Amino acid sequence: MKRSFLLFALLQVVFVCSGFSQEYKDFNFKSGITYSMSNSSNSGPNEMTMWFADNQYSGVEMGGQSAFFMVYDMKNQAAVNIMPAQKMYMVMDLKKMKEKMKSKTENPDSEKPVITKTGKTEKILGYNCEQYLIKTNKSESLVWVTKDLGIDGAAFAKSFGEIMGNQDNSSPINTYGLSGVMMKMEVTEKDSKEKATLVATKVHKDGKSVDVTGFKKMNMPGQ
C-alpha cells in the first residue's frame, strides 16, 4: 500500500464541500474500538479510534500531531470536524464529499470484492473472531471479525466505509458484506506486494461523550 490507513481518512478532510446548515450540541457514543495501523512504506504505526452510536452517527478520533475528531452523521448526511482546542467545529455535506471523492477514485475496471469465509478462528482482545479472505483485482486481504461486541455489523461496515472513503469496489479496505465487526485486517497489494495492517488494541465499552455546546461553527474558506 502506498498510503497508510491514516491518509485514507485524512482524504475525507481534504476533498470537502461545506456550508452545511446543521447545528450540533453534543454526541453520545455507546462504544468504541481503538486500532493500530501500519504499513510497509510507513515509518511507524498510527492510532485510530472508531466510535459508535447505533445507526445515528459514528466517529473517528486520531492522535499524534494531526489529532482530530470527525463525526459522520448518517441521518443528516453530514460530516462534523471537531476542533476542541479552538472550540470550533466544521460541518460538511457528506453527499457532496462523496461526489468529490468518487470523481477522483472511480475506476471503470473495478470489480466487486470476492469474500470467502476461511473457517479459521482467532481470539483478539478476548473476543472470538472469524477469518475472511477478500480478493479484488488490486489486492488480497485477510479480515478477522467478531459478533461478540454488540455492535451492528452492517452499521460498522457502513461507518468504516464512510470513514475510509470506499468509493471503488476494488478498494482493499472495503468491508461491505462482512457479518460482524472488524478486529484485524492484513492487506497485500498485488502489484507492489506492499502490506498494511490494522489491528484492534482496545475496546471502549463505556463509550464517549463529546460536547460542542458553545463551540463556533465555521465553514471552509472558498466553498
Coordinates of C-alpha atoms in Angstrom, one line a residue:
M1 CA 0.0 0.0 0.0
K2 CA 1.4 3.4 -1.0
R3 CA -0.7 5.2 1.5
S4 CA -1.4 4.4 5.2
F5 CA -4.9 3.9 6.6
L6 CA -4.4 7.3 8.2
L7 CA -4.0 9.0 4.9
F8 CA -7.2 7.4 3.6
A9 CA -9.1 9.0 6.5
L10 CA -7.4 12.4 6.1
L11 CA -8.5 12.5 2.4
Q12 CA -12.0 12.9 3.8
V13 CA -11.0 16.3 5.2
V14 CA -9.2 17.5 2.1
F15 CA -11.9 16.9 -0.5
V16 CA -14.9 18.5 1.1
C17 CA -17.8 20.8 0.3
S18 CA -19.0 22.7 3.3
G19 CA -21.6 25.3 4.1
F20 CA -24.0 22.8 5.7
S21 CA -26.7 24.4 7.9
Q22 CA -26.9 21.7 10.5
E23 CA -26.3 22.8 14.1
Y24 CA -25.0 20.4 16.9
K25 CA -24.7 20.4 20.7
D26 CA -23.3 17.1 21.7
F27 CA -22.6 13.5 20.6
N28 CA -23.0 10.4 22.8
F29 CA -21.3 7.2 21.7
K30 CA -22.1 3.9 23.2
S31 CA -18.9 2.1 22.5
G32 CA -15.6 2.3 20.6
I33 CA -12.6 0.4 19.2
T34 CA -9.0 1.6 19.1
Y35 CA -6.9 0.3 16.2
S36 CA -3.2 0.4 15.5
M37 CA -2.4 1.0 11.8
S38 CA 0.8 0.4 10.0
N39 CA 2.2 -0.5 6.5
S40 CA 5.5 -1.4 4.9
S41 CA 6.0 2.0 3.4
N42 CA 5.3 3.9 6.7
S43 CA 7.9 4.6 9.4
G44 CA 5.6 3.6 12.3
P45 CA 2.1 2.8 13.4
N46 CA -0.7 5.3 13.7
E47 CA -3.7 5.0 16.0
M48 CA -7.3 5.5 15.3
T49 CA -10.4 5.0 17.4
M50 CA -13.9 4.4 15.9
W51 CA -16.9 5.4 18.0
F52 CA -20.5 4.1 17.5
A53 CA -24.0 5.3 18.4
D54 CA -26.4 2.8 16.9
N55 CA -27.2 3.8 13.3
Q56 CA -27.4 7.5 14.0
Y57 CA -23.8 8.5 13.7
S58 CA -20.2 7.3 14.1
G59 CA -17.0 9.0 14.9
V60 CA -13.3 8.7 14.3
E61 CA -10.5 10.0 16.5
M62 CA -6.8 10.2 15.7
G63 CA -3.9 11.1 17.9
G64 CA -0.5 12.5 17.3
Q65 CA 0.3 15.8 15.6
S66 CA -2.7 15.6 13.3
A67 CA -5.2 15.0 16.2
F68 CA -8.8 15.5 15.3
F69 CA -12.3 14.1 15.9
M70 CA -14.6 13.6 13.0
V71 CA -18.3 12.6 13.4
Y72 CA -20.3 11.1 10.5
D73 CA -24.0 11.9 10.9
M74 CA -25.7 9.3 8.7
K75 CA -29.2 10.7 9.3
N76 CA -28.4 14.2 8.1
Q77 CA -25.7 13.1 5.6
A78 CA -23.1 15.4 7.3
A79 CA -19.5 15.1 8.5
V80 CA -18.6 17.2 11.5
N81 CA -14.9 18.1 12.1
I82 CA -14.5 19.0 15.7
M83 CA -11.5 21.1 16.9
P84 CA -11.7 21.1 20.8
A85 CA -8.6 23.2 21.3
Q86 CA -10.0 26.0 19.1
K87 CA -13.6 25.4 20.4
M88 CA -14.8 25.2 16.8
Y89 CA -16.5 22.7 14.6
M90 CA -16.9 22.5 10.8
V91 CA -20.0 20.9 9.2
M92 CA -19.6 19.4 5.7
D93 CA -22.1 18.0 3.2
L94 CA -21.4 14.3 3.1
K95 CA -23.2 13.8 -0.2
K96 CA -21.0 16.4 -1.9
M97 CA -17.9 15.0 -0.2
K98 CA -18.8 11.5 -1.7
E99 CA -19.2 13.1 -5.2
K100 CA -15.8 14.7 -4.9
M101 CA -14.1 11.5 -3.8
K102 CA -16.0 9.4 -6.4
S103 CA -14.8 11.7 -9.3
K104 CA -11.2 11.2 -8.2
T105 CA -11.3 7.5 -7.4
E106 CA -13.8 6.0 -9.8
N107 CA -12.4 3.1 -11.7
P108 CA -14.4 1.6 -14.6
D109 CA -12.3 -1.6 -14.5
S110 CA -13.1 -2.3 -10.8
E111 CA -14.9 -5.4 -9.8
K112 CA -16.9 -6.3 -6.7
P113 CA -14.7 -7.9 -4.0
V114 CA -15.0 -11.7 -3.6
I115 CA -15.5 -12.5 0.1
T116 CA -14.7 -16.1 1.4
K117 CA -15.1 -17.4 4.9
T118 CA -11.9 -19.4 5.6
G119 CA -13.2 -21.4 8.5
K120 CA -10.2 -20.2 10.7
T121 CA -10.8 -18.5 14.1
E122 CA -8.8 -16.4 16.4
K123 CA -9.3 -14.6 19.8
I124 CA -8.4 -10.9 19.7
L125 CA -8.7 -9.0 22.9
G126 CA -10.6 -11.9 24.3
Y127 CA -13.3 -11.8 21.5
N128 CA -14.0 -14.8 19.2
C129 CA -13.2 -13.8 15.6
E130 CA -13.8 -15.5 12.3
Q131 CA -11.4 -15.0 9.4
Y132 CA -12.4 -13.9 5.9
L133 CA -10.4 -13.7 2.7
I134 CA -11.3 -10.7 0.5
K135 CA -10.0 -10.6 -3.1
T136 CA -10.2 -7.7 -5.5
N137 CA -8.4 -7.0 -8.8
K138 CA -5.8 -5.0 -6.9
S139 CA -5.3 -6.7 -3.5
E140 CA -5.9 -9.6 -1.2
S141 CA -7.0 -9.1 2.4
L142 CA -7.4 -11.2 5.5
V143 CA -10.0 -9.9 7.9
W144 CA -11.0 -11.1 11.3
V145 CA -14.5 -10.1 12.5
T146 CA -16.5 -10.7 15.7
K147 CA -20.1 -10.7 16.6
D148 CA -19.4 -10.6 20.4
L149 CA -19.3 -6.8 20.8
G150 CA -23.0 -6.0 20.5
I151 CA -22.2 -3.6 17.6
D152 CA -24.3 -4.0 14.5
G153 CA -22.1 -5.5 11.8
A154 CA -23.9 -3.7 8.9
A155 CA -23.6 -0.4 10.8
F156 CA -19.9 -1.0 11.3
A157 CA -19.3 -1.7 7.6
K158 CA -21.2 1.4 6.6
S159 CA -19.3 3.6 9.2
F160 CA -16.0 2.1 8.3
G161 CA -16.7 2.7 4.6
E162 CA -17.6 6.3 5.2
I163 CA -14.5 7.0 7.3
M164 CA -12.1 5.3 4.9
G165 CA -13.7 6.7 1.7
N166 CA -14.7 3.5 0.0
Q167 CA -15.9 4.6 -3.4
D168 CA -14.2 2.0 -5.5
N169 CA -15.3 -1.7 -5.3
S170 CA -11.6 -2.7 -5.7
S171 CA -10.6 -0.8 -2.5
P172 CA -8.5 -3.0 -0.2
I173 CA -10.3 -1.6 2.8
N174 CA -13.8 -2.4 1.6
T175 CA -15.6 -4.4 4.4
Y176 CA -19.1 -4.4 3.0
G177 CA -20.6 -7.9 3.2
L178 CA -18.9 -9.0 6.3
S179 CA -21.1 -10.3 9.1
G180 CA -19.5 -8.7 12.2
V181 CA -17.2 -6.0 13.5
M182 CA -13.6 -6.0 12.2
M183 CA -10.9 -6.6 14.8
K184 CA -8.0 -7.1 12.5
M185 CA -7.1 -6.6 8.8
E186 CA -4.0 -7.5 6.8
V187 CA -3.9 -6.2 3.2
T188 CA -1.4 -7.1 0.5
E189 CA -1.3 -5.1 -2.8
K190 CA -0.9 -7.5 -5.7
D191 CA 1.4 -5.3 -7.9
S192 CA 3.8 -3.8 -5.3
K193 CA 3.4 -6.6 -2.7
E194 CA 3.3 -3.8 -0.1
K195 CA 1.4 -4.7 3.1
A196 CA -0.8 -2.8 5.5
T197 CA -2.1 -3.9 8.9
L198 CA -4.9 -2.7 11.1
V199 CA -5.5 -4.4 14.5
A200 CA -7.7 -3.6 17.4
T201 CA -5.8 -2.8 20.6
K202 CA -8.6 -1.7 22.9
V203 CA -12.4 -1.9 23.2
H204 CA -14.1 1.0 24.9
K205 CA -17.3 -0.4 26.4
D206 CA -18.1 2.8 28.4
G207 CA -18.5 4.9 25.3
K208 CA -17.7 8.6 25.0
S209 CA -19.5 11.9 25.1
V210 CA -18.4 14.9 23.0
D211 CA -19.9 18.3 24.0
V212 CA -19.7 21.1 21.4
T213 CA -22.1 23.5 23.2
G214 CA -20.7 27.0 22.8
F215 CA -18.3 26.0 20.0
K216 CA -18.1 28.3 17.0
K217 CA -19.5 26.7 13.8
M218 CA -17.4 27.5 10.8
N219 CA -17.4 27.0 7.0
M220 CA -14.5 26.1 4.9
P221 CA -13.0 29.2 3.1
G222 CA -13.7 29.4 -0.6
Q223 CA -16.7 27.0 -0.6

